[in-house]
Amino acid sequence: MMARKSPWPLIAMALWLAALALTPVVLGNYEVRIAISIAMFTALALSWNIIGGFTGYPSFSTAAFYGIGCYVGALAQRSGVPAALAWLAAAAFVGGVSFLIGAIVLRLKGHYFAIGSIALVDISRLVVSSWGEVTGGGNGLNVPLLQGRPPEVSALVLYVMLGIMAAAFLANVLVDRSRLGFGLRCIEQNEDAADMVGIDTTRYKIAAYVLSAVFPGAVGAVYASWVGYIDPTDSFDILTTVKVPVMAMLGGAGTLLGPVVGAVSFVLLEEIFWANFLEWNRAIMGAIVVALIFFLPGGILKLDWRAILRRPSRRKAAERKPG
Amino acid sequence: MSPILELQNVSRAFGGIKAVNDVSFKLEEGEIVALIGPNGAGKTTLVNAITGVHTPTAGKVFFEGGDVTRQKPFQAARRGLARTFQIVQPFPKMTVLENVAASALFGGHPESLAEAHDHAARELDFVGLGHVAQSPAASLTLPNRKRLELAKSLAMSPKVLLLDEVNAGLNATEIDGALDLIRRIAARGVSILIIEHLMKVVLSLSSRVLVLHHGELIAEGPPQEMVHDRKVIEAYLGPKFAERFQKEMALG
Ligand SMILES: Nc1ncnc2c1ncn2[C@@H]1O[C@H](COP(=O)(O)OP(=O)(O)OP(=O)(O)O)[C@@H](O)[C@H]1O
Ligand SMILES: [Mg+2]
């Protein structure tokens, strides 16, 4: 891990960003929407990776961070704050919330955290639903729309989402190469031993949790500006909270490109099933996810691709040999 | 000179059970003291109470004259109060070198990651694991895992080392190697409290023995005296056997 780091994940990511950024130029509106979805979920999965992958603390807070981001961004914009500033404010606010929650639940080891992290989703939804005068309660909130023709707006949203995705990736790279990341990997592998070699485990875990929160906060706020309307059910969707870790694990948790591969695979699969099996898509999707996790415990990236690619050619060679 | 480590009336209870009860002792700088006692006597709990894994429920722990009773384990490590685990605790997916580099980086005071690596490599050579530095920690044999535990604690440049049964499970030749290693650690000026079941180790290393039984310190003194102490033999063998044992010893 501390041998010289390979530059390939960075190069692959740069190419992938460029490809996604080209969609508004070369493809239609439908593809741009998918690209936005991919950028969003990649940013969310990469964020989760810092706490769930590097640190090994399964967080189910994604929907809370995202939802609080939606509301803080929306409320800031409604009170006249420019969109870009509102997005930053959402990220900062969610970072603060995650710090406070982390300082409470991360003193504990292991499973308590998973439960605390999922409770945060319900508590946030409850607060937003019942604080009607400010949040609009169950009726939701209108958010000032971004100015411009629809294709321009989608392109702008895509570029902003790609920016957040790039920032989340960069955070992963920096964590991976730093003292922080080394400490987080120690915690993941043996928390008692980590403590005993001098790692302030509580502080490290809180740092990982906060890093996993700020980008989803920004994603939520940008999403709110894009769709123009938010409500508690959509913003604090329990499905998001489960989907995002699944994406990261699908590609390979704790790696740099795993969450990227997992998010795009998942979004595309979901798109295919929505289009072709409208009524059964959830069930089919669930079955596929269970199967993939069962057969690919280390994620897509941990597969021995060389062996898989070699096998058919070897078979062909064997056939050619006179029997 | 004040002792480097001092316990004053330390107790640690789990629910109703007093695993450590009112223990006081001093460890002087440069000393090797053995802590013995039957299974379940509270030896590991005492180490946990000293290093902040289980904060004492009563009493005080002093390190270099300062009160460290309420410290966290990571603080103990950074202060120079290191320990090994009776049940070895490696970072299984890392290499042996990375395991020790983690200790050097977080528990020691290195200038940089590169320096932490150098330090780790030196400690691995010191404990005789240089040849497996690049192997995954999970692949080590038990004797080597015990040595890895030692290298990890040494990489923090400790002043006091608490060794919890580092020789358990080793064969006779391996024990001779371990004895030599512990002597070389002591020669570096590290004060050592060693928990040990093997009398050979206790007799050949320590200048003083503490005997723990049911969480209480029942005897303390030079090793030769302790192995003939009635209370100590009773603790290990029960009163009936102790009597027989002493008669046999008397008869020679
Ligand atoms: N975390 C804990 N929770 C509850 N009880 C504990 C805990 N740790 C130790 N104990 C109890 O404290 C007592 C002392 O245990 P300890 O492990 O300290 O003994 P030991 O002297 O190290 O024994 P051994 O020689 O077998 O290693 C035992 O009765 C044990 O069950
Ligand atoms: Mg023990």
mmCIF file of C-alpha atoms and ligand atoms in Angstrom, chain B residues 14 17-20 37-46 48 54 86 164-165 195 197 212, ligand 1:
data_model
loop_
_atom_site.group_PDB
_atom_site.id
_atom_site.type_symbol
_atom_site.label_atom_id
_atom_site.label_comp_id
_atom_site.label_asym_id
_atom_site.label_seq_id
_atom_site.Cartn_x
_atom_site.Cartn_y
_atom_site.Cartn_z
ATOM 1 C CA PHE B 14 -16.342 -5.942 35.388
ATOM 2 C CA ILE B 17 -16.200 -9.189 39.424
ATOM 3 C CA LYS B 18 -13.035 -7.477 40.619
ATOM 4 C CA ALA B 19 -10.590 -8.669 37.976
ATOM 5 C CA VAL B 20 -7.882 -6.459 39.502
ATOM 6 C CA GLY B 37 -0.257 -15.807 38.405
ATOM 7 C CA PRO B 38 -2.623 -18.619 37.440
ATOM 8 C CA ASN B 39 -5.056 -18.336 34.531
ATOM 9 C CA GLY B 40 -7.712 -15.723 35.150
ATOM 10 C CA ALA B 41 -5.656 -14.036 37.874
ATOM 11 C CA GLY B 42 -6.133 -10.645 36.184
ATOM 12 C CA LYS B 43 -2.718 -10.181 34.555
ATOM 13 C CA THR B 44 -4.017 -9.106 31.155
ATOM 14 C CA THR B 45 -6.610 -6.908 32.831
ATOM 15 C CA LEU B 46 -3.828 -5.203 34.763
ATOM 16 C CA ASN B 48 -5.267 -3.149 30.058
ATOM 17 C CA HIS B 54 -9.951 -0.558 30.516
ATOM 18 C CA GLN B 86 -1.474 -11.896 24.483
ATOM 19 C CA ASP B 164 1.793 -10.205 27.748
ATOM 20 C CA GLU B 165 2.887 -13.828 27.309
ATOM 21 C CA ILE B 195 3.777 -11.573 32.088
ATOM 22 C CA HIS B 197 3.960 -18.663 32.723
ATOM 23 C CA LEU B 212 -1.242 -11.968 41.200
HETATM 24 N N1 LIG C 1 -13.607 -7.340 29.117
HETATM 25 C C1 LIG C 1 -13.954 -8.138 30.155
HETATM 26 N N2 LIG C 1 -15.235 -8.205 30.547
HETATM 27 C C2 LIG C 1 -15.604 -8.999 31.586
HETATM 28 N N3 LIG C 1 -14.750 -9.741 32.289
HETATM 29 C C3 LIG C 1 -13.453 -9.719 31.952
HETATM 30 C C4 LIG C 1 -12.981 -8.919 30.860
HETATM 31 N N4 LIG C 1 -11.643 -9.090 30.746
HETATM 32 C C5 LIG C 1 -11.302 -9.963 31.718
HETATM 33 N N5 LIG C 1 -12.379 -10.339 32.439
HETATM 34 C C6 LIG C 1 -12.358 -11.262 33.605
HETATM 35 O O1 LIG C 1 -11.358 -10.844 34.470
HETATM 36 C C7 LIG C 1 -10.668 -11.967 35.029
HETATM 37 C C8 LIG C 1 -9.190 -11.848 34.776
HETATM 38 O O2 LIG C 1 -8.933 -12.070 33.394
HETATM 39 P P1 LIG C 1 -7.502 -11.819 32.727
HETATM 40 O O3 LIG C 1 -7.652 -12.060 31.285
HETATM 41 O O4 LIG C 1 -6.993 -10.517 33.158
HETATM 42 O O5 LIG C 1 -6.642 -12.999 33.379
HETATM 43 P P2 LIG C 1 -5.152 -13.396 33.053
HETATM 44 O O6 LIG C 1 -4.443 -13.411 34.349
HETATM 45 O O7 LIG C 1 -4.599 -12.575 31.973
HETATM 46 O O8 LIG C 1 -5.363 -14.899 32.571
HETATM 47 P P3 LIG C 1 -4.528 -15.738 31.469
HETATM 48 O O9 LIG C 1 -3.337 -16.287 32.179
HETATM 49 O O10 LIG C 1 -5.482 -16.828 31.112
HETATM 50 O O11 LIG C 1 -4.188 -14.842 30.355
HETATM 51 C C9 LIG C 1 -11.299 -13.195 34.420
HETATM 52 O O12 LIG C 1 -12.245 -13.704 35.334
HETATM 53 C C10 LIG C 1 -11.989 -12.679 33.193
HETATM 54 O O13 LIG C 1 -13.128 -13.448 32.886
#
